[in-house]
mmCIF file of C-alpha atoms in Angstrom:
data_model
loop_
_atom_site.group_PDB
_atom_site.id
_atom_site.type_symbol
_atom_site.label_atom_id
_atom_site.label_comp_id
_atom_site.label_asym_id
_atom_site.label_seq_id
_atom_site.Cartn_x
_atom_site.Cartn_y
_atom_site.Cartn_z
ATOM 1 C CA MET R 29 -136.942 104.644 26.072
ATOM 2 C CA SER R 30 -134.722 102.006 27.695
ATOM 3 C CA ASN R 31 -135.132 98.305 26.981
ATOM 4 C CA LEU R 32 -135.590 97.752 30.726
ATOM 5 C CA LEU R 33 -138.604 100.052 30.886
ATOM 6 C CA ILE R 34 -140.102 98.537 27.719
ATOM 7 C CA GLY R 35 -139.681 95.058 29.206
ATOM 8 C CA GLN R 36 -141.380 96.169 32.421
ATOM 9 C CA ARG R 37 -144.339 97.530 30.466
ATOM 10 C CA VAL R 38 -144.668 94.363 28.400
ATOM 11 C CA LEU R 39 -144.595 92.189 31.533
ATOM 12 C CA LYS R 40 -147.263 94.398 33.072
ATOM 13 C CA ALA R 41 -149.448 94.274 29.953
ATOM 14 C CA VAL R 42 -149.298 90.521 29.220
ATOM 15 C CA PRO R 43 -151.494 89.338 32.149
ATOM 16 C CA ARG R 44 -154.107 91.940 31.200
ATOM 17 C CA LEU R 45 -154.132 90.714 27.608
ATOM 18 C CA VAL R 46 -154.822 87.061 28.433
ATOM 19 C CA PRO R 47 -158.613 87.371 29.072
ATOM 20 C CA SER R 48 -159.068 89.441 25.917
ATOM 21 C CA VAL R 49 -157.060 87.026 23.754
ATOM 22 C CA LEU R 50 -158.979 84.022 25.081
ATOM 23 C CA LEU R 51 -162.343 85.710 24.546
ATOM 24 C CA GLN R 52 -161.491 86.891 21.028
ATOM 25 C CA SER R 53 -160.145 83.441 20.160
ATOM 26 C CA TYR R 54 -163.407 81.912 21.382
ATOM 27 C CA VAL R 55 -165.447 84.290 19.209
ATOM 28 C CA MET R 56 -163.306 83.557 16.144
ATOM 29 C CA LEU R 57 -163.549 79.821 16.755
ATOM 30 C CA ARG R 58 -167.343 79.963 16.995
ATOM 31 C CA LEU R 59 -167.572 82.041 13.824
ATOM 32 C CA LEU R 60 -165.352 79.628 11.892
ATOM 33 C CA THR R 61 -166.846 76.369 13.171
ATOM 34 C CA GLU R 62 -170.511 77.385 13.182
ATOM 35 C CA PRO R 63 -171.087 79.478 10.038
ATOM 36 C CA SER R 64 -174.695 78.293 9.867
ATOM 37 C CA GLN R 65 -175.445 80.212 13.074
ATOM 38 C CA ALA R 66 -174.580 83.507 11.354
ATOM 39 C CA ALA R 67 -178.130 83.722 10.054
ATOM 40 C CA SER R 68 -179.423 83.927 13.622
ATOM 41 C CA THR R 69 -179.709 87.543 14.748
ATOM 42 C CA GLY R 70 -179.561 86.662 18.435
ATOM 43 C CA TRP R 71 -176.447 84.535 17.956
ATOM 44 C CA MET R 72 -174.666 87.310 16.010
ATOM 45 C CA VAL R 73 -175.592 89.899 18.644
ATOM 46 C CA LEU R 74 -174.105 87.621 21.302
ATOM 47 C CA MET R 75 -170.863 87.225 19.326
ATOM 48 C CA LEU R 76 -170.618 90.984 18.756
ATOM 49 C CA ALA R 77 -171.213 91.621 22.454
ATOM 50 C CA LEU R 78 -168.448 89.172 23.371
ATOM 51 C CA GLN R 79 -166.132 90.831 20.843
ATOM 52 C CA ALA R 80 -166.956 94.270 22.289
ATOM 53 C CA LEU R 81 -166.193 92.968 25.781
ATOM 54 C CA ALA R 82 -162.886 91.469 24.593
ATOM 55 C CA ALA R 83 -161.900 94.785 22.999
ATOM 56 C CA PHE R 84 -162.822 96.609 26.214
ATOM 57 C CA LEU R 85 -160.634 94.240 28.265
ATOM 58 C CA ALA R 86 -157.691 94.798 25.900
ATOM 59 C CA VAL R 87 -157.736 98.606 26.096
ATOM 60 C CA PRO R 88 -156.030 98.931 29.554
ATOM 61 C CA ALA R 89 -153.215 96.623 28.433
ATOM 62 C CA ALA R 90 -152.744 98.572 25.209
ATOM 63 C CA MET R 91 -152.705 101.840 27.179
ATOM 64 C CA THR R 92 -149.980 100.399 29.409
ATOM 65 C CA LEU R 93 -147.725 100.011 26.364
ATOM 66 C CA LEU R 94 -148.286 103.585 25.226
ATOM 67 C CA PRO R 95 -145.416 106.059 25.785
ATOM 68 C CA ARG R 96 -146.381 108.904 28.101
ATOM 69 C CA ARG R 97 -146.391 111.450 25.271
ATOM 70 C CA PHE R 98 -149.307 109.562 23.642
ATOM 71 C CA LYS R 99 -151.470 109.752 26.766
ATOM 72 C CA GLN R 100 -152.382 113.435 26.659
ATOM 73 C CA ARG R 101 -156.058 112.547 25.984
ATOM 74 C CA PRO R 102 -156.548 109.120 27.578
ATOM 75 C CA TYR R 103 -160.318 108.892 26.993
ATOM 76 C CA LEU R 104 -160.098 109.663 23.277
ATOM 77 C CA THR R 105 -157.111 107.345 22.911
ATOM 78 C CA GLY R 106 -158.933 104.563 24.750
ATOM 79 C CA LEU R 107 -162.051 105.035 22.586
ATOM 80 C CA PHE R 108 -159.989 104.861 19.400
ATOM 81 C CA LEU R 109 -158.235 101.704 20.580
ATOM 82 C CA TRP R 110 -161.547 100.087 21.522
ATOM 83 C CA CYS R 111 -163.061 100.814 18.087
ATOM 84 C CA TYR R 112 -160.012 99.422 16.333
ATOM 85 C CA LEU R 113 -159.771 96.293 18.489
ATOM 86 C CA PHE R 114 -163.511 95.685 18.114
ATOM 87 C CA ALA R 115 -163.354 95.979 14.324
ATOM 88 C CA VAL R 116 -160.313 93.698 13.865
ATOM 89 C CA PRO R 117 -160.489 90.644 16.170
ATOM 90 C CA VAL R 118 -157.222 89.023 17.378
ATOM 91 C CA GLY R 119 -155.127 90.438 14.527
ATOM 92 C CA GLY R 120 -155.902 93.978 15.599
ATOM 93 C CA LEU R 121 -154.769 93.201 19.128
ATOM 94 C CA LEU R 122 -151.466 91.686 17.990
ATOM 95 C CA LEU R 123 -150.823 94.495 15.517
ATOM 96 C CA THR R 124 -151.647 97.160 18.107
ATOM 97 C CA CYS R 125 -149.248 95.693 20.677
ATOM 98 C CA GLY R 126 -146.500 95.335 18.069
ATOM 99 C CA VAL R 127 -146.906 98.900 16.825
ATOM 100 C CA MET R 128 -146.921 100.296 20.359
ATOM 101 C CA ALA R 129 -143.796 98.378 21.330
ATOM 102 C CA LEU R 130 -142.105 99.708 18.183
ATOM 103 C CA ALA R 131 -143.272 103.268 18.890
ATOM 104 C CA ALA R 132 -141.898 103.039 22.432
ATOM 105 C CA MET R 133 -138.441 102.184 21.086
ATOM 106 C CA LEU R 134 -138.371 104.916 18.435
ATOM 107 C CA PRO R 135 -136.923 108.350 19.301
ATOM 108 C CA LYS R 136 -139.320 111.206 19.851
ATOM 109 C CA ALA R 137 -140.148 113.278 16.793
ATOM 110 C CA LEU R 138 -139.186 116.924 17.054
ATOM 111 C CA GLU R 139 -142.184 119.235 16.934
ATOM 112 C CA ASP R 140 -142.189 122.238 14.630
ATOM 113 C CA LEU R 141 -143.305 124.715 17.277
ATOM 114 C CA PRO R 142 -144.004 128.367 16.440
ATOM 115 C CA ILE R 143 -141.409 130.843 17.674
ATOM 116 C CA ILE R 144 -142.510 133.961 19.521
ATOM 117 C CA LEU R 145 -140.602 136.910 20.935
ATOM 118 C CA THR R 146 -139.055 136.155 24.306
ATOM 119 C CA TYR R 147 -136.187 137.458 26.350
ATOM 120 C CA PRO R 148 -133.186 135.202 26.953
ATOM 121 C CA PRO R 149 -132.566 134.289 30.597
ATOM 122 C CA GLN R 150 -129.311 135.161 32.274
ATOM 123 C CA PHE R 151 -128.171 131.696 33.286
ATOM 124 C CA LEU R 152 -125.070 130.963 35.292
ATOM 125 C CA ALA R 153 -122.552 128.552 33.818
ATOM 126 C CA PRO R 154 -123.825 125.098 34.897
ATOM 127 C CA GLN R 155 -121.488 123.726 37.543
ATOM 128 C CA ALA R 156 -118.536 125.182 35.715
ATOM 129 C CA THR R 157 -117.188 127.125 38.676
ATOM 130 C CA ALA R 158 -118.007 128.313 42.134
ATOM 131 C CA THR R 159 -120.194 131.360 41.707
ATOM 132 C CA VAL R 160 -120.014 133.106 45.050
ATOM 133 C CA GLY R 161 -117.442 134.186 47.592
ATOM 134 C CA ARG R 162 -113.938 132.797 47.504
ATOM 135 C CA GLY R 163 -114.623 130.520 44.532
ATOM 136 C CA ALA R 164 -115.681 133.441 42.344
ATOM 137 C CA HIS R 165 -112.541 135.369 43.302
ATOM 138 C CA LEU R 166 -110.284 132.412 42.470
ATOM 139 C CA LYS R 167 -112.038 131.989 39.138
ATOM 140 C CA SER R 168 -111.522 135.647 38.226
ATOM 141 C CA VAL R 169 -107.810 135.418 39.081
ATOM 142 C CA LEU R 170 -107.367 132.217 37.068
ATOM 143 C CA GLN R 171 -109.108 133.572 33.984
ATOM 144 C CA SER R 172 -107.395 136.943 34.090
ATOM 145 C CA SER R 173 -104.715 137.264 31.425
ATOM 146 C CA ALA R 174 -103.362 140.317 33.245
ATOM 147 C CA ALA R 175 -102.731 138.449 36.528
ATOM 148 C CA ALA R 176 -99.191 137.346 37.275
ATOM 149 C CA ALA R 177 -98.455 133.642 36.753
ATOM 150 C CA SER R 178 -97.592 133.219 40.444
ATOM 151 C CA PHE R 179 -101.001 134.588 41.506
ATOM 152 C CA ARG R 180 -102.759 132.279 39.062
ATOM 153 C CA MET R 181 -100.767 129.294 40.353
ATOM 154 C CA ASN R 182 -101.701 130.141 43.943
ATOM 155 C CA ALA R 183 -105.368 130.474 42.958
ATOM 156 C CA LEU R 184 -105.263 127.092 41.230
ATOM 157 C CA MET R 185 -103.633 125.416 44.232
ATOM 158 C CA ALA R 186 -106.220 126.980 46.552
ATOM 159 C CA MET R 187 -108.926 125.198 44.562
ATOM 160 C CA GLN R 188 -107.710 121.840 45.867
ATOM 161 C CA SER R 189 -109.816 122.392 48.989
ATOM 162 C CA MET R 190 -113.003 122.931 46.965
ATOM 163 C CA PRO R 191 -115.398 120.157 45.798
ATOM 164 C CA MET R 192 -114.068 118.564 42.637
ATOM 165 C CA ARG R 193 -117.457 118.522 40.896
ATOM 166 C CA THR R 194 -117.497 122.317 41.270
ATOM 167 C CA VAL R 195 -114.026 123.056 39.949
ATOM 168 C CA SER R 196 -113.274 120.233 37.491
ATOM 169 C CA PRO R 197 -114.882 121.957 34.449
ATOM 170 C CA LEU R 198 -112.730 125.019 35.130
ATOM 171 C CA LEU R 199 -109.656 122.805 35.534
ATOM 172 C CA ARG R 200 -110.345 121.324 32.102
ATOM 173 C CA THR R 201 -110.317 124.786 30.557
ATOM 174 C CA MET R 202 -106.924 125.321 32.217
ATOM 175 C CA LEU R 203 -105.512 122.381 30.221
ATOM 176 C CA ASP R 204 -105.336 124.759 27.241
ATOM 177 C CA ASP R 205 -103.707 127.563 29.204
ATOM 178 C CA PRO R 206 -100.648 129.135 27.512
ATOM 179 C CA PHE R 207 -98.653 128.838 30.756
ATOM 180 C CA GLU R 208 -97.208 125.323 31.013
ATOM 181 C CA ASP R 209 -97.102 125.145 34.812
ATOM 182 C CA ILE R 210 -100.826 125.981 34.939
ATOM 183 C CA ARG R 211 -101.558 123.201 32.448
ATOM 184 C CA LEU R 212 -99.487 120.653 34.356
ATOM 185 C CA LEU R 213 -100.987 121.531 37.736
ATOM 186 C CA ALA R 214 -104.560 121.394 36.391
ATOM 187 C CA PHE R 215 -103.864 118.017 34.783
ATOM 188 C CA TRP R 216 -102.298 116.689 37.994
ATOM 189 C CA MET R 217 -105.297 117.756 40.075
ATOM 190 C CA LEU R 218 -107.764 116.076 37.708
ATOM 191 C CA ASP R 219 -105.639 112.958 37.326
ATOM 192 C CA ARG R 220 -105.084 112.603 41.074
ATOM 193 C CA GLN R 221 -108.808 112.744 41.834
ATOM 194 C CA GLU R 222 -109.651 110.275 39.057
ATOM 195 C CA LYS R 223 -106.994 107.835 40.284
ATOM 196 C CA THR R 224 -108.237 108.175 43.871
ATOM 197 C CA LEU R 225 -111.768 107.209 42.844
ATOM 198 C CA THR R 226 -110.517 104.441 40.542
ATOM 199 C CA LYS R 227 -108.452 102.944 43.369
ATOM 200 C CA LYS R 228 -111.494 102.935 45.654
ATOM 201 C CA ILE R 229 -113.482 101.163 42.932
ATOM 202 C CA LEU R 230 -110.754 98.549 42.453
ATOM 203 C CA ASP R 231 -110.649 98.006 46.210
ATOM 204 C CA GLN R 232 -114.396 97.329 46.328
ATOM 205 C CA LEU R 233 -114.752 95.051 43.276
ATOM 206 C CA PRO R 234 -112.987 91.970 44.782
ATOM 207 C CA ARG R 235 -115.409 92.065 47.723
ATOM 208 C CA LEU R 236 -118.249 91.025 45.400
ATOM 209 C CA LYS R 237 -116.531 87.649 44.939
ATOM 210 C CA LEU R 238 -116.642 86.968 48.676
ATOM 211 C CA THR R 239 -119.469 85.305 50.564
ATOM 212 C CA LEU R 240 -121.277 88.301 51.990
ATOM 213 C CA SER R 241 -124.518 88.797 53.835
ATOM 214 C CA LYS R 242 -127.358 90.551 52.055
ATOM 215 C CA THR R 243 -126.661 93.782 53.938
ATOM 216 C CA GLU R 244 -122.920 93.700 53.206
ATOM 217 C CA ARG R 245 -123.500 92.969 49.505
ATOM 218 C CA TYR R 246 -125.971 95.846 49.332
ATOM 219 C CA ARG R 247 -123.390 98.195 50.877
ATOM 220 C CA VAL R 248 -120.703 97.155 48.373
ATOM 221 C CA HIS R 249 -123.041 97.662 45.407
ATOM 222 C CA LYS R 250 -124.122 101.033 46.766
ATOM 223 C CA GLU R 251 -120.532 102.145 47.352
ATOM 224 C CA LEU R 252 -119.598 101.182 43.775
ATOM 225 C CA ALA R 253 -122.625 103.031 42.413
ATOM 226 C CA LEU R 254 -121.662 106.164 44.363
ATOM 227 C CA LEU R 255 -118.023 105.983 43.252
ATOM 228 C CA TYR R 256 -118.898 105.606 39.568
ATOM 229 C CA ASN R 257 -121.475 108.353 39.978
ATOM 230 C CA GLU R 258 -118.780 110.623 41.427
ATOM 231 C CA LEU R 259 -116.643 110.023 38.319
ATOM 232 C CA VAL R 260 -119.592 111.099 36.188
ATOM 233 C CA TYR R 261 -120.781 114.140 38.130
ATOM 234 C CA SER R 262 -117.309 115.436 38.913
ATOM 235 C CA TYR R 263 -116.603 115.548 35.163
ATOM 236 C CA LEU R 264 -113.417 113.561 35.718
ATOM 237 C CA VAL R 265 -113.999 111.346 32.673
ATOM 238 C CA GLN R 266 -115.179 112.065 29.163
ATOM 239 C CA GLY R 267 -116.347 110.298 26.017
ATOM 240 C CA ASP R 268 -116.552 106.505 26.135
ATOM 241 C CA VAL R 269 -115.142 106.404 29.670
ATOM 242 C CA TYR R 270 -117.901 108.775 30.810
ATOM 243 C CA ARG R 271 -120.589 106.579 29.252
ATOM 244 C CA HIS R 272 -119.018 103.453 30.764
ATOM 245 C CA ALA R 273 -118.929 105.035 34.227
ATOM 246 C CA ALA R 274 -122.587 106.082 33.889
ATOM 247 C CA ARG R 275 -123.590 102.547 32.855
ATOM 248 C CA GLU R 276 -121.696 101.038 35.781
ATOM 249 C CA ALA R 277 -123.249 103.506 38.228
ATOM 250 C CA GLU R 278 -126.695 102.530 36.933
ATOM 251 C CA ARG R 279 -125.885 98.804 37.080
ATOM 252 C CA TYR R 280 -124.581 98.795 40.643
ATOM 253 C CA ALA R 281 -127.378 101.083 41.845
ATOM 254 C CA ALA R 282 -129.937 98.685 40.346
ATOM 255 C CA GLU R 283 -128.209 95.720 42.011
ATOM 256 C CA ALA R 284 -128.205 97.511 45.361
ATOM 257 C CA LEU R 285 -131.903 98.321 45.017
ATOM 258 C CA THR R 286 -132.785 94.686 44.372
ATOM 259 C CA LEU R 287 -131.285 94.001 47.800
ATOM 260 C CA MET R 288 -132.638 97.130 49.518
ATOM 261 C CA PRO R 289 -135.511 98.620 47.456
ATOM 262 C CA THR R 290 -136.288 101.262 50.100
ATOM 263 C CA ASP R 291 -133.074 103.257 49.521
ATOM 264 C CA ALA R 292 -134.581 106.520 48.266
ATOM 265 C CA ALA R 293 -131.186 108.120 47.577
ATOM 266 C CA LEU R 294 -130.302 105.389 45.084
ATOM 267 C CA TRP R 295 -133.625 105.840 43.292
ATOM 268 C CA ARG R 296 -132.783 109.549 43.018
ATOM 269 C CA LEU R 297 -129.324 108.663 41.686
ATOM 270 C CA ARG R 298 -130.850 106.430 38.992
ATOM 271 C CA GLY R 299 -133.258 109.222 38.105
ATOM 272 C CA ARG R 300 -130.366 111.639 37.576
ATOM 273 C CA LEU R 301 -128.536 109.103 35.421
ATOM 274 C CA ALA R 302 -131.661 108.567 33.322
ATOM 275 C CA LEU R 303 -131.972 112.336 32.871
ATOM 276 C CA ASP R 304 -128.339 112.439 31.801
ATOM 277 C CA ARG R 305 -129.231 109.894 29.077
ATOM 278 C CA GLY R 306 -132.289 111.922 28.081
ATOM 279 C CA ASP R 307 -134.634 109.076 29.068
ATOM 280 C CA THR R 308 -137.437 111.081 30.654
ATOM 281 C CA GLU R 309 -139.765 108.086 31.003
ATOM 282 C CA GLN R 310 -137.334 106.164 33.183
ATOM 283 C CA ALA R 311 -136.176 109.310 34.979
ATOM 284 C CA MET R 312 -139.755 110.031 36.048
ATOM 285 C CA ALA R 313 -140.256 106.426 37.145
ATOM 286 C CA MET R 314 -137.074 106.515 39.252
ATOM 287 C CA LEU R 315 -137.892 109.884 40.819
ATOM 288 C CA ASP R 316 -141.400 108.653 41.654
ATOM 289 C CA GLN R 317 -139.820 105.681 43.434
ATOM 290 C CA ALA R 318 -137.515 108.035 45.358
ATOM 291 C CA MET R 319 -140.501 110.060 46.596
ATOM 292 C CA LEU R 320 -142.437 106.875 47.355
ATOM 293 C CA HIS R 321 -139.621 105.759 49.662
ATOM 294 C CA GLY R 322 -139.380 109.048 51.528
ATOM 295 C CA PHE R 323 -137.117 111.354 49.500
ATOM 296 C CA ASP R 324 -138.099 114.992 50.032
ATOM 297 C CA ARG R 325 -140.066 116.160 46.973
ATOM 298 C CA GLN R 326 -138.799 119.717 47.498
ATOM 299 C CA ARG R 327 -135.259 118.543 46.735
ATOM 300 C CA LEU R 328 -136.450 116.766 43.594
ATOM 301 C CA LEU R 329 -138.270 119.764 42.096
ATOM 302 C CA PRO R 330 -135.346 120.785 39.805
ATOM 303 C CA TYR R 331 -135.160 117.242 38.392
ATOM 304 C CA LEU R 332 -138.942 117.040 37.941
ATOM 305 C CA ALA R 333 -138.856 120.406 36.175
ATOM 306 C CA GLU R 334 -136.099 119.156 33.878
ATOM 307 C CA VAL R 335 -138.182 116.091 32.992
ATOM 308 C CA ALA R 336 -141.146 118.337 32.153
ATOM 309 C CA TYR R 337 -138.907 120.643 30.108
ATOM 310 C CA LEU R 338 -137.466 117.784 28.048
ATOM 311 C CA ASP R 339 -141.027 116.528 27.479
ATOM 312 C CA LYS R 340 -141.972 120.079 26.363
ATOM 313 C CA ASP R 341 -144.567 120.373 29.105
ATOM 314 C CA TYR R 342 -143.679 123.997 29.773
ATOM 315 C CA GLN R 343 -146.739 124.729 31.901
ATOM 316 C CA GLN R 344 -145.653 121.972 34.288
ATOM 317 C CA VAL R 345 -142.143 123.481 34.366
ATOM 318 C CA LYS R 346 -143.627 126.764 35.603
ATOM 319 C CA VAL R 347 -145.740 124.986 38.216
ATOM 320 C CA LEU R 348 -142.806 122.975 39.560
ATOM 321 C CA LEU R 349 -140.356 125.880 39.688
ATOM 322 C CA ALA R 350 -142.995 128.098 41.307
ATOM 323 C CA ALA R 351 -143.114 125.565 44.153
ATOM 324 C CA GLN R 352 -139.365 126.016 44.720
ATOM 325 C CA PRO R 353 -138.707 128.821 47.263
ATOM 326 C CA LEU R 354 -136.234 131.241 45.746
ATOM 327 C CA ALA R 355 -134.444 131.873 49.039
ATOM 328 C CA SER R 356 -133.611 128.196 49.565
ATOM 329 C CA ALA R 357 -132.638 127.486 45.936
ATOM 330 C CA LEU R 358 -129.021 127.089 44.882
ATOM 331 C CA PRO R 359 -127.495 130.218 43.298
ATOM 332 C CA ILE R 360 -127.286 128.419 39.963
ATOM 333 C CA LEU R 361 -131.058 127.786 40.018
ATOM 334 C CA GLN R 362 -132.219 131.236 41.094
ATOM 335 C CA PRO R 363 -132.038 132.903 37.627
ATOM 336 C CA ILE R 364 -133.948 129.946 36.154
ATOM 337 C CA ILE R 365 -136.691 130.210 38.787
ATOM 338 C CA LYS R 366 -136.957 133.964 38.195
ATOM 339 C CA TYR R 367 -137.167 133.490 34.438
ATOM 340 C CA TRP R 368 -139.942 130.904 34.567
ATOM 341 C CA GLY R 369 -141.707 132.934 37.220
ATOM 342 C CA GLY R 370 -141.816 135.959 34.907
ATOM 343 C CA THR R 371 -139.549 138.147 37.054
ATOM 344 C CA ARG R 372 -136.297 139.787 36.056
#
């Protein structure tokens, strides 16, 4: 879980903890300063009732700090927390909050799930190439060792008119091609697109130092977020540069949203970046914000299904993909929808 999300949860929990801390401190103070009253049954019942109330007030705050994977049975979890907080005044509250904050930062433990017989789905290569029509034909020519070098060169040059995020993974495989001209042309196409995006980024960065209106500053931050995002999702960068571009896309998108929090597309972008990092908690929070600000839920179903899959909520994956009409789904998604729907 990201430090940002943990900080947001802590800030949300602290105001809820204040009444409980004050009440438990009052009970402890009375017990320490008036030990002679302990012999009075009525007085002890009053103190226990106040302690029970303080524990009850602390439970919602403690639940706020819980990671989503620990909230499968909220009533049982809440009852356990109440019993623990009631039995250990003040110290139990501090220890509980500390343990939950630590648990939120730790990676998820892998479950040892039983394996049963299943049939492997026939997935398409994810965004590696165009899968239909002209793109599929160009791919077959490029990957054919029997095709003449001139035909393969023409096929590679024809790919310049296709979206880079569709063809860049294939271009990277061409960097290891035995034919030198193929390697050079593939490298040139990738390098040209990366330099084009980098130049646009460098053109936008100096504008942030100018005195801009709120709307203009929002547009610059959004443009930078989209440009860095294009570097990431077009597979034009790898390794440390890829991670840097993803961080910058997230940073500028967050800055733009502080200026214009109703931009649903930027919330969706941040959700995709969080999914790319494997942070399902933040991805779900960002996608919820996108839907809250008007983004079509139908278009978010694949991302919501991916969140559920990474969280191992396979029943929810089936429900979400069943809501996706097969006819309107992208070709790359159709085998996945059929698989989870139980069709072949």
